[in-house]
Coordinates of C-alpha atoms in Angstrom, one line a residue:
D1 CA 19.5 25.7 14.0
T2 CA 19.9 23.6 10.9
S3 CA 23.7 23.2 11.3
Q4 CA 23.2 22.3 15.0
I5 CA 20.6 19.7 14.0
F6 CA 22.9 18.1 11.4
Q7 CA 25.7 17.9 14.0
L8 CA 23.3 16.2 16.4
V9 CA 22.2 13.7 13.7
S10 CA 25.8 12.9 13.0
K11 CA 26.7 12.5 16.7
E12 CA 23.5 10.6 17.8
L13 CA 22.4 8.6 14.8
E14 CA 24.8 8.4 11.8
M15 CA 26.8 10.4 9.4
I16 CA 24.6 11.3 6.4
Q17 CA 26.4 10.0 3.3
S18 CA 23.8 10.7 0.7
P19 CA 23.3 14.3 -0.7
L20 CA 19.7 13.2 -1.3
K21 CA 19.2 12.4 2.4
V22 CA 20.7 15.7 3.3
Q23 CA 18.2 17.4 1.0
E24 CA 15.3 15.4 2.3
L25 CA 16.1 16.2 5.9
E26 CA 16.6 19.9 5.1
D27 CA 13.2 20.0 3.4
E28 CA 11.5 18.5 6.4
L29 CA 13.3 20.9 8.8
N30 CA 12.2 23.8 6.7
L31 CA 8.6 22.7 7.1
I32 CA 8.7 22.6 10.9
K33 CA 6.5 25.5 12.2
G34 CA 7.8 25.6 15.8
N35 CA 11.2 25.3 17.4
K36 CA 13.1 23.2 14.9
L37 CA 15.9 22.3 17.3
E38 CA 13.6 21.2 20.2
I39 CA 11.2 19.2 18.0
T40 CA 14.0 17.5 16.0
T41 CA 15.9 16.7 19.2
V42 CA 12.9 14.7 20.4
A43 CA 12.7 12.9 17.0
I44 CA 16.4 12.1 17.1
N45 CA 16.3 10.7 20.6
Y46 CA 13.2 8.6 19.7
C47 CA 15.1 7.2 16.6
K48 CA 18.2 6.5 18.8
Q49 CA 16.1 4.7 21.4
N50 CA 14.6 2.5 18.7
K51 CA 18.0 2.0 16.9
K52 CA 16.7 3.7 13.8
G53 CA 18.7 5.8 11.4
I54 CA 18.3 8.8 9.1
N55 CA 15.5 7.3 6.9
Y56 CA 13.3 6.8 9.9
L57 CA 14.1 10.3 11.2
I58 CA 13.0 11.8 7.9
K59 CA 9.8 9.8 8.0
V60 CA 9.0 10.8 11.6
L61 CA 9.6 14.5 10.8
R62 CA 7.4 14.2 7.7
N63 CA 4.6 12.6 9.7
W64 CA 4.9 15.2 12.4
N65 CA 4.8 18.0 9.8
N66 CA 1.7 16.5 8.2
E67 CA 0.1 16.3 11.7
G68 CA 1.0 19.9 12.6
I69 CA 3.4 19.0 15.5
D70 CA 4.8 22.4 16.3
T71 CA 5.9 22.2 19.9
K72 CA 8.3 20.1 21.9
E73 CA 5.4 19.1 24.1
K74 CA 3.4 17.8 21.1
A75 CA 6.4 15.9 19.9
L76 CA 7.0 14.3 23.3
A77 CA 3.3 13.3 23.4
K78 CA 3.8 11.5 20.1
V79 CA 6.7 9.4 21.4
T80 CA 5.5 8.8 24.9
P81 CA 3.8 5.4 25.2
K82 CA 0.1 5.7 25.7
Q83 CA -0.1 2.6 27.8
Q84 CA 0.1 4.6 31.1
A85 CA -3.5 5.8 31.0
E86 CA -4.8 2.4 30.3
D87 CA -2.8 0.8 33.1
D88 CA -4.1 3.4 35.5
F89 CA -7.6 2.7 34.5
L90 CA -7.2 -1.0 34.9
T91 CA -5.5 -0.6 38.3
K92 CA -8.3 1.7 39.5
K93 CA -11.0 -0.8 38.3
K94 CA -9.2 -3.7 40.0
K95 CA -9.1 -1.8 43.3
E96 CA -12.8 -1.0 43.0
L97 CA -13.7 -4.6 42.2
L98 CA -11.4 -6.3 44.7
G99 CA -11.7 -3.6 47.4
G100 CA -7.9 -3.1 47.5

């Protein structure tokens, strides 16, 4: 899994130049309790969408490890905007109040 993840990072984000960054990323990958490849792929895609690099990826993985994110679903929940529920609530209230 680890070599696949490094290939994905190189392809999707950037080539890792620093041996220190390689070690930091490896350390975080070793702490992931669930499916490393699935969870890291979610993190990589999130970083790519936000035009962030390896430093941000390492921070995301570190935070997720600290929070016990151990499934792809939990990882996706972390990166999916939470605005949706609020919008649904407001839409529902408007309909109630305006009779629409």
